[in-house]
Amino acid sequence: MPSAPGHNALPETTPSGGAAKFASIGSPYFGIMLASMAVVLILSNIGASKGVAIGPIITDGGFFLFPLAYILGDVISEVYGFKVARKAILTTFALSVFASLCYWVIIALPGFDDEFGTTKQAALEGALGPVPQIVLASLLAFLAGQTINSWILVRMKARSGEKSLWARLMGSSGAGEFVDTLIFCSIAASVIGITDFGTFVNYVVVGFVYKTLVEFILVPVTSLVIGWIKKREPSYGVVPAPAA
């Protein structure tokens, strides 16, 4: 069957589980998830500028937000395919870079020179000043990690069709989160005050284990969301969509 406009070709049949099905992006659901992913990433970039120590655990202030961006990426990849997921990743980062440029302008604007004004300026510089480097870390890390995550998920779906969703979510997340965490921590560690190797290893290991564990724990919820959207996407499964 030839592809319809807006779809990309994926094998009609798979070794098991039937055809790999996807949806077009004509409904409101994709836009809502894209906006949510962008907001989550921008907020996590701000939070990541703060180092957090919880007992022996070293992390950053964005630790509770960032896994949500990956979960949204999983949903988009599973429902809409790799090309759409790639567009979502690039759009999210364009918005994140725009936010970082806005922070730079806000900090550069002349403020009041009274005590309140100088205190506020120092607070803004301390909170938002490091964000451009955090954005760079996120740009490289999330772009690489999410792309790997999405590609693996869609490739696995091409083999299994609608079956084994839990395996796709867990397998792709583990690989993507490892690459993401290693790249991000390598660039961002100095910004949040991590300077020695032992603390850096702690930061990487804790970040990877935590984010992967959160995604694994939320696999049932992610699966339910995916199933809910699939049932309400009018175009889901009408024509096979692209893997790449």
Coordinates of C-alpha atoms in Angstrom, one line a residue:
M1 CA 0.0 0.0 0.0
P2 CA 1.5 3.4 -0.9
S3 CA 2.0 6.0 1.8
A4 CA -0.5 8.7 2.2
P5 CA 0.6 12.4 2.3
G6 CA 2.3 13.1 5.6
H7 CA 3.2 9.5 6.3
N8 CA 6.5 7.7 5.7
A9 CA 6.9 4.2 4.5
L10 CA 7.5 1.4 7.0
P11 CA 7.3 -2.3 6.2
E12 CA 3.7 -3.4 5.8
T13 CA 4.3 -6.6 7.7
T14 CA 6.6 -7.6 10.5
P15 CA 8.0 -10.9 11.6
S16 CA 5.5 -11.0 14.5
G17 CA 2.7 -8.9 15.9
G18 CA 1.4 -7.7 12.6
A19 CA 2.1 -4.3 10.9
A20 CA 3.8 -1.5 12.7
K21 CA 1.1 1.2 13.0
F22 CA 1.4 4.9 13.4
A23 CA -0.7 8.1 13.2
S24 CA -0.4 11.4 11.4
I25 CA -0.1 14.6 13.4
G26 CA -3.4 16.2 12.4
S27 CA -5.1 15.9 15.7
P28 CA -4.6 18.1 18.8
Y29 CA -2.8 15.4 20.8
F30 CA 0.6 15.9 19.2
G31 CA 0.6 19.6 19.8
I32 CA -0.3 19.2 23.5
M33 CA 2.5 16.7 24.0
L34 CA 5.0 18.8 22.1
A35 CA 4.2 21.9 24.2
S36 CA 4.5 19.8 27.4
M37 CA 7.8 18.4 26.4
A38 CA 9.2 21.9 25.7
V39 CA 7.9 23.3 29.0
V40 CA 9.4 20.3 30.9
L41 CA 12.8 20.7 29.3
I42 CA 13.0 24.5 29.8
L43 CA 12.1 24.1 33.5
S44 CA 14.5 21.2 34.0
N45 CA 17.3 23.3 32.4
I46 CA 16.7 26.0 35.0
G47 CA 16.5 23.5 37.8
A48 CA 19.7 21.8 36.6
S49 CA 21.7 24.9 37.4
K50 CA 21.4 24.0 41.1
G51 CA 23.4 21.2 42.6
V52 CA 21.4 19.1 45.0
A53 CA 22.8 16.9 47.8
I54 CA 20.4 14.4 49.4
G55 CA 22.5 12.6 51.8
P56 CA 25.2 10.8 49.8
I57 CA 23.2 11.3 46.5
I58 CA 24.5 14.1 44.2
T59 CA 22.0 15.3 41.6
D60 CA 20.6 18.6 40.3
G61 CA 17.4 20.6 40.7
G62 CA 15.9 19.3 37.5
F63 CA 16.0 15.6 38.5
F64 CA 12.3 15.2 39.1
L65 CA 11.3 16.9 35.8
F66 CA 13.6 15.5 33.2
P67 CA 12.3 11.9 33.0
L68 CA 8.9 13.3 32.0
A69 CA 10.4 14.7 28.8
Y70 CA 11.6 11.2 27.9
I71 CA 8.3 9.7 28.7
L72 CA 6.6 12.2 26.4
G73 CA 9.2 11.3 23.8
D74 CA 8.4 7.6 24.1
V75 CA 4.7 8.4 23.6
I76 CA 5.4 10.5 20.5
S77 CA 7.7 7.9 19.0
E78 CA 5.3 5.0 19.6
V79 CA 2.3 6.8 18.2
Y80 CA 3.7 9.0 15.5
G81 CA 7.0 7.4 14.4
F82 CA 10.6 8.4 14.2
K83 CA 10.4 11.4 11.8
V84 CA 7.8 13.1 13.9
A85 CA 9.7 12.4 17.1
R86 CA 12.8 13.9 15.6
K87 CA 10.9 17.0 14.7
A88 CA 9.6 17.2 18.2
I89 CA 13.1 16.9 19.6
L90 CA 14.5 19.7 17.3
T91 CA 11.5 21.9 18.0
T92 CA 11.8 21.4 21.8
F93 CA 15.5 22.4 21.7
A94 CA 14.9 25.4 19.5
L95 CA 12.4 26.7 22.1
S96 CA 14.9 25.9 24.9
V97 CA 17.6 27.9 23.1
F98 CA 15.2 30.8 22.6
A99 CA 14.4 30.7 26.3
S100 CA 18.1 30.8 27.1
L101 CA 18.6 33.8 24.8
C102 CA 15.7 35.6 26.6
Y103 CA 17.5 34.9 30.0
W104 CA 20.6 36.5 28.6
V105 CA 18.7 39.6 27.5
I106 CA 16.9 39.9 30.8
I107 CA 20.2 39.8 32.7
A108 CA 21.9 42.2 30.3
L109 CA 19.2 44.9 30.6
P110 CA 20.0 47.8 33.0
G111 CA 18.3 47.4 36.3
F112 CA 17.6 49.7 39.3
D113 CA 20.8 50.7 41.2
D114 CA 19.2 50.6 44.6
E115 CA 19.8 47.8 47.1
F116 CA 16.8 45.8 46.0
G117 CA 17.8 46.2 42.3
T118 CA 21.3 45.0 42.8
T119 CA 20.2 42.1 45.0
K120 CA 17.7 41.1 42.4
Q121 CA 20.3 41.3 39.6
A122 CA 22.7 39.1 41.5
A123 CA 19.9 36.6 42.1
L124 CA 19.0 36.5 38.4
E125 CA 22.6 36.1 37.4
G126 CA 23.1 33.3 39.9
A127 CA 19.9 31.5 38.9
L128 CA 19.7 32.1 35.2
G129 CA 23.3 32.9 34.3
P130 CA 24.6 29.3 34.0
V131 CA 21.6 28.2 31.9
P132 CA 23.2 28.7 28.5
Q133 CA 25.8 26.1 29.3
I134 CA 23.1 23.9 30.8
V135 CA 21.2 24.3 27.5
L136 CA 24.3 23.3 25.5
A137 CA 24.6 20.2 27.7
S138 CA 20.9 19.4 27.2
L139 CA 21.1 20.2 23.5
L140 CA 23.8 17.6 22.9
A141 CA 22.7 15.1 25.5
F142 CA 18.9 15.2 24.8
L143 CA 19.4 15.3 21.1
A144 CA 21.6 12.2 21.2
G145 CA 19.8 10.3 23.9
Q146 CA 16.3 11.0 22.6
T147 CA 17.2 10.2 19.0
I148 CA 18.7 6.9 20.1
N149 CA 15.7 6.2 22.3
S150 CA 13.2 7.0 19.6
W151 CA 15.1 5.1 16.9
I152 CA 15.5 1.9 19.0
L153 CA 11.8 2.1 20.0
V154 CA 10.6 2.4 16.4
R155 CA 13.0 -0.3 15.1
M156 CA 11.7 -2.7 17.8
K157 CA 8.2 -1.8 16.8
A158 CA 9.0 -2.6 13.2
R159 CA 9.8 -6.1 14.4
S160 CA 7.0 -6.8 16.8
G161 CA 4.2 -4.6 15.6
E162 CA 1.7 -3.7 18.4
K163 CA 3.1 -6.5 20.7
S164 CA 5.7 -6.1 23.5
L165 CA 5.2 -2.4 24.1
W166 CA 6.8 -2.7 27.6
A167 CA 9.9 -4.2 26.1
R168 CA 10.2 -1.3 23.6
L169 CA 9.7 1.3 26.3
M170 CA 12.3 -0.3 28.7
G171 CA 14.9 -1.2 26.1
S172 CA 14.9 2.1 24.3
S173 CA 14.8 4.1 27.6
G174 CA 17.9 2.4 29.1
A175 CA 20.0 3.1 26.0
G176 CA 18.9 6.6 25.5
E177 CA 19.2 7.6 29.2
F178 CA 22.7 6.3 29.4
V179 CA 23.9 8.3 26.5
D180 CA 22.0 11.4 27.6
T181 CA 23.2 11.2 31.2
L182 CA 26.9 10.8 30.3
I183 CA 26.9 13.7 27.8
F184 CA 24.9 16.0 30.0
C185 CA 26.9 15.4 33.2
S186 CA 30.2 15.8 31.4
I187 CA 29.3 19.3 30.2
A188 CA 27.1 20.5 33.1
A189 CA 29.0 19.2 36.1
S190 CA 31.3 22.3 36.4
V191 CA 28.3 24.7 36.2
I192 CA 26.7 23.2 39.3
G193 CA 29.9 23.0 41.2
I194 CA 31.1 19.4 40.7
T195 CA 34.8 19.4 40.3
D196 CA 36.3 16.1 41.6
F197 CA 36.1 12.8 39.8
G198 CA 34.4 10.8 42.6
T199 CA 31.5 13.3 42.8
F200 CA 31.2 13.3 39.0
V201 CA 30.9 9.5 39.0
N202 CA 28.3 9.8 41.7
Y203 CA 26.4 12.4 39.6
V204 CA 26.5 10.2 36.5
V205 CA 25.5 7.0 38.2
V206 CA 22.7 8.5 40.3
G207 CA 21.4 10.4 37.3
F208 CA 21.3 7.4 35.1
V209 CA 19.8 5.0 37.7
Y210 CA 17.3 7.5 38.9
K211 CA 16.0 8.5 35.4
T212 CA 15.9 5.0 34.1
L213 CA 14.2 3.7 37.2
V214 CA 11.5 6.4 37.0
E215 CA 10.8 5.5 33.4
F216 CA 10.7 1.7 34.3
I217 CA 8.3 2.3 37.2
L218 CA 6.1 4.5 35.0
V219 CA 6.0 2.0 32.1
P220 CA 2.4 0.9 33.1
V221 CA 1.3 4.6 33.1
T222 CA 3.1 5.3 29.9
S223 CA 1.5 2.3 28.3
L224 CA -2.0 3.4 29.4
V225 CA -1.4 6.9 27.9
I226 CA -0.2 5.4 24.7
G227 CA -3.2 3.1 24.5
W228 CA -5.6 6.0 25.3
I229 CA -4.1 8.2 22.5
K230 CA -4.0 5.4 20.0
K231 CA -7.7 4.8 20.4
R232 CA -8.5 8.5 19.9
E233 CA -6.2 9.2 17.0
P234 CA -8.4 8.9 13.9
S235 CA -5.5 8.2 11.6
Y236 CA -3.8 5.6 13.9
G237 CA -3.1 2.4 11.9
V238 CA -4.8 3.7 8.7
V239 CA -1.5 3.7 6.8
P240 CA 1.9 2.5 8.1
A241 CA 4.1 5.5 9.0
P242 CA 7.8 6.0 8.8
A243 CA 10.5 4.3 10.9
A244 CA 13.1 6.8 9.8

